[in-house]
């Protein structure tokens, strides 16, 4: 792929859209009301809209290395707040993927400079589930399982956010979903997590509702 081809591609893309609907960009410019917030990995192989078959305007997206939801990350917090309070998304999806480089790095301790702090939360996921993970002999299965456990932990981190809890108690939304994209087959896998139930089990620790009443 040559750099200049991107602009040619863009022109072709515009032409295709306008051929189907001359008002396409006019309509698009009016605003967005996506039902989904997707938080996924920055990995170039995991193309959010494309793999979900969604069109422009249908999904609000945040991507970072290994789809992390870190409480001190101003970026992800702003995205979640905007999606929940203003866009009123019905679903928040955390989508991990097999063969994730970030997860792989967390499985192989080494000094990676700036990446150390970013990977620390992934290493924490490994520590939290040390007992389960130690029983897995097959390195591939261990790698895959840490990808899945990371998705679950990040779903849990979503529920810890005050804006999410407030909306949840008020409207029952957003629903939280944990997915894994299998880059080896192209398949999107719903991990079938019940985050409502998972949250109830640790509610005494993370529920911020009592703070509202003060
Ligand atoms: Co990745």
Coordinates of C-alpha atoms and ligand atoms in Angstrom, one line a residue:
X1 CA 0.0 0.0 0.0
X2 CA 1.5 3.3 -1.1
X3 CA 0.8 6.3 1.1
X4 CA -0.8 8.3 -1.7
X5 CA -3.3 5.5 -2.5
X6 CA -5.1 6.4 0.6
X7 CA -6.4 9.6 -0.9
X8 CA -7.4 7.9 -4.1
X9 CA -9.2 5.3 -1.9
X10 CA -11.0 8.1 -0.1
X11 CA -12.2 9.5 -3.4
X12 CA -13.5 6.1 -4.5
X13 CA -15.2 5.7 -1.2
X14 CA -17.0 9.0 -1.5
X15 CA -18.1 8.2 -5.1
X16 CA -19.5 4.8 -3.9
X17 CA -21.4 6.4 -1.1
X18 CA -22.8 9.2 -3.3
X19 CA -23.8 6.8 -6.0
X20 CA -26.1 5.0 -3.6
X21 CA -27.3 8.1 -1.9
X22 CA -26.5 11.6 -3.2
X23 CA -27.4 13.0 0.3
X24 CA -25.2 10.6 2.2
X25 CA -22.7 13.0 3.6
X26 CA -25.4 15.7 4.1
X27 CA -27.3 13.2 6.2
X28 CA -24.2 12.1 8.0
X29 CA -23.3 15.7 9.0
X30 CA -26.6 16.2 10.9
X31 CA -25.4 14.2 13.9
X32 CA -24.8 10.8 15.5
X33 CA -26.9 8.6 17.7
X34 CA -25.0 5.3 17.9
X35 CA -26.4 2.6 20.2
X36 CA -23.0 1.1 20.9
X37 CA -19.8 2.1 22.5
X38 CA -17.1 -0.2 21.4
X39 CA -13.8 -0.4 23.3
X40 CA -11.3 -2.5 21.5
X41 CA -7.6 -3.0 20.9
X42 CA -5.6 -0.7 18.6
X43 CA -4.4 -3.8 16.7
X44 CA -4.6 -3.1 13.0
X45 CA -6.2 -6.5 12.3
X46 CA -9.1 -5.8 14.6
X47 CA -11.2 -3.4 12.5
X48 CA -14.2 -2.5 14.7
X49 CA -16.9 -1.3 12.2
X50 CA -15.8 -3.7 9.5
X51 CA -15.9 -6.9 11.6
X52 CA -19.3 -5.9 13.1
X53 CA -20.7 -4.8 9.7
X54 CA -21.6 -1.4 11.1
X55 CA -21.9 1.8 9.1
X56 CA -20.7 5.3 9.9
X57 CA -22.8 6.7 12.7
X58 CA -23.7 3.4 14.3
X59 CA -20.9 2.8 16.8
X60 CA -18.8 5.1 19.1
X61 CA -15.3 3.8 19.3
X62 CA -12.4 3.9 21.6
X63 CA -9.2 1.8 21.0
X64 CA -6.0 1.4 22.9
X65 CA -3.4 -1.3 23.5
X66 CA -5.2 -4.4 24.8
X67 CA -8.6 -2.7 25.2
X68 CA -7.9 -1.3 28.7
X69 CA -10.3 0.7 30.9
X70 CA -7.9 2.3 33.4
X71 CA -9.5 4.5 36.0
X72 CA -6.9 7.3 35.8
X73 CA -7.0 7.3 31.9
X74 CA -8.7 10.6 31.2
X75 CA -9.2 9.6 27.6
X76 CA -11.3 6.5 28.2
X77 CA -13.2 8.2 31.0
X78 CA -14.2 11.0 28.7
X79 CA -15.3 8.6 26.0
X80 CA -17.4 6.6 28.5
X81 CA -18.9 9.7 30.0
X82 CA -19.8 11.2 26.7
X83 CA -21.2 7.9 25.4
X84 CA -23.3 7.3 28.4
X85 CA -24.5 10.8 29.3
X86 CA -24.9 12.4 25.9
X87 CA -25.2 9.7 23.3
X88 CA -27.1 7.5 25.8
X89 CA -25.6 4.3 24.3
X90 CA -27.6 1.1 25.1
X91 CA -24.6 -1.2 25.0
X92 CA -20.9 -0.9 26.0
X93 CA -18.8 -3.6 24.4
X94 CA -15.3 -4.5 25.5
X95 CA -13.8 -6.4 22.6
X96 CA -10.5 -8.2 23.1
X97 CA -8.8 -10.4 20.5
X98 CA -6.8 -13.6 20.4
X99 CA -3.1 -13.1 19.5
X100 CA -3.1 -9.7 21.2
X101 CA 0.4 -8.3 21.4
X102 CA -0.4 -6.4 24.6
X103 CA -1.6 -9.5 26.4
X104 CA 1.4 -11.4 25.1
X105 CA 3.7 -8.8 26.5
X106 CA 2.0 -9.1 29.9
X107 CA 2.8 -12.8 29.9
X108 CA 6.5 -12.2 29.3
X109 CA 7.9 -9.9 32.0
X110 CA 10.5 -7.5 30.6
X111 CA 11.4 -3.8 30.8
X112 CA 9.4 -2.1 28.0
X113 CA 9.9 1.5 29.0
X114 CA 6.8 3.7 28.6
X115 CA 4.7 0.5 28.0
X116 CA 5.5 -0.8 31.5
X117 CA 2.8 1.2 33.3
X118 CA 0.3 0.5 30.5
X119 CA 0.9 -3.2 30.8
X120 CA 0.8 -3.2 34.5
X121 CA -3.0 -3.5 34.7
X122 CA -2.7 -6.5 32.4
X123 CA -0.2 -8.1 34.7
X124 CA -2.6 -7.4 37.5
X125 CA -5.3 -9.4 35.6
X126 CA -2.8 -12.2 35.5
X127 CA -2.1 -11.9 39.2
X128 CA -5.8 -11.8 40.1
X129 CA -6.4 -15.1 38.2
X130 CA -3.0 -16.6 39.0
X131 CA -4.5 -19.8 40.4
X132 CA -6.6 -20.5 37.4
X133 CA -3.9 -19.6 34.9
X134 CA -1.2 -21.6 36.6
X135 CA -3.2 -24.8 35.9
X136 CA -3.1 -24.2 32.2
X137 CA -0.2 -26.1 30.7
X138 CA -0.7 -25.3 27.0
X139 CA 0.9 -21.8 26.3
X140 CA -1.6 -21.1 23.6
X141 CA -4.6 -21.8 25.9
X142 CA -3.0 -19.7 28.6
X143 CA -2.6 -16.8 26.2
X144 CA -6.2 -17.2 25.0
X145 CA -7.5 -17.4 28.5
X146 CA -5.7 -14.2 29.6
X147 CA -7.2 -12.4 26.7
X148 CA -10.7 -13.5 27.9
X149 CA -10.0 -12.7 31.6
X150 CA -8.7 -9.3 30.5
X151 CA -12.0 -8.6 28.7
X152 CA -13.9 -9.6 31.9
X153 CA -11.8 -7.3 34.1
X154 CA -12.2 -4.4 31.8
X155 CA -16.0 -5.0 31.8
X156 CA -15.8 -4.8 35.6
X157 CA -13.8 -1.6 35.3
X158 CA -16.6 -0.1 33.2
X159 CA -19.1 -0.8 35.9
X160 CA -16.9 0.9 38.5
X161 CA -17.3 4.2 36.7
X162 CA -19.8 6.6 38.4
X163 CA -21.5 7.7 35.1
X164 CA -22.2 4.1 34.2
X165 CA -23.6 3.3 37.6
X166 CA -25.8 6.4 37.6
X167 CA -27.3 5.6 34.2
X168 CA -27.6 2.0 35.1
X169 CA -29.6 2.6 38.2
X170 CA -31.8 5.2 36.4
X171 CA -32.5 3.4 33.1
X172 CA -31.1 -0.1 33.3
X173 CA -28.7 0.9 30.5
X174 CA -26.0 0.6 29.3
X175 CA -25.7 -3.2 29.2
X176 CA -22.1 -4.4 29.3
X177 CA -20.8 -7.0 27.0
X178 CA -17.5 -8.9 26.8
X179 CA -16.4 -10.1 23.4
X180 CA -13.3 -11.7 21.9
X181 CA -12.5 -11.4 18.2
X182 CA -10.7 -14.5 17.0
X183 CA -8.2 -13.1 14.5
X184 CA -7.5 -16.7 13.4
X185 CA -11.0 -17.3 12.1
X186 CA -12.6 -13.9 11.9
X187 CA -15.2 -15.0 14.4
X188 CA -16.7 -12.6 17.0
X189 CA -17.3 -14.5 20.2
X190 CA -19.6 -13.3 23.0
X191 CA -18.1 -14.4 26.3
X192 CA -21.6 -14.5 27.7
X193 CA -20.6 -12.5 30.8
X194 CA -23.3 -11.5 33.2
X195 CA -21.8 -8.2 34.4
X196 CA -24.9 -7.3 36.4
X197 CA -24.5 -10.4 38.5
X198 CA -20.7 -10.1 38.7
X199 CA -21.1 -6.5 40.0
X200 CA -23.7 -7.6 42.6
X201 CA -21.0 -9.9 44.0
X202 CA -18.6 -7.0 44.7
X203 CA -21.2 -4.3 45.1
X204 CA -20.2 -3.7 48.7
X205 CA -16.7 -2.6 47.4
X206 CA -17.5 -0.7 44.2
X207 CA -21.0 0.6 44.4
X208 CA -20.9 4.5 44.4
X209 CA -24.6 5.0 45.0
X210 CA -24.2 5.7 48.7
X211 CA -22.1 8.7 47.7
X212 CA -25.0 10.2 45.9
X213 CA -27.1 10.3 49.1
X214 CA -24.6 12.3 51.1
Ligands
LIG1 CO1 -4.3 -6.4 20.9

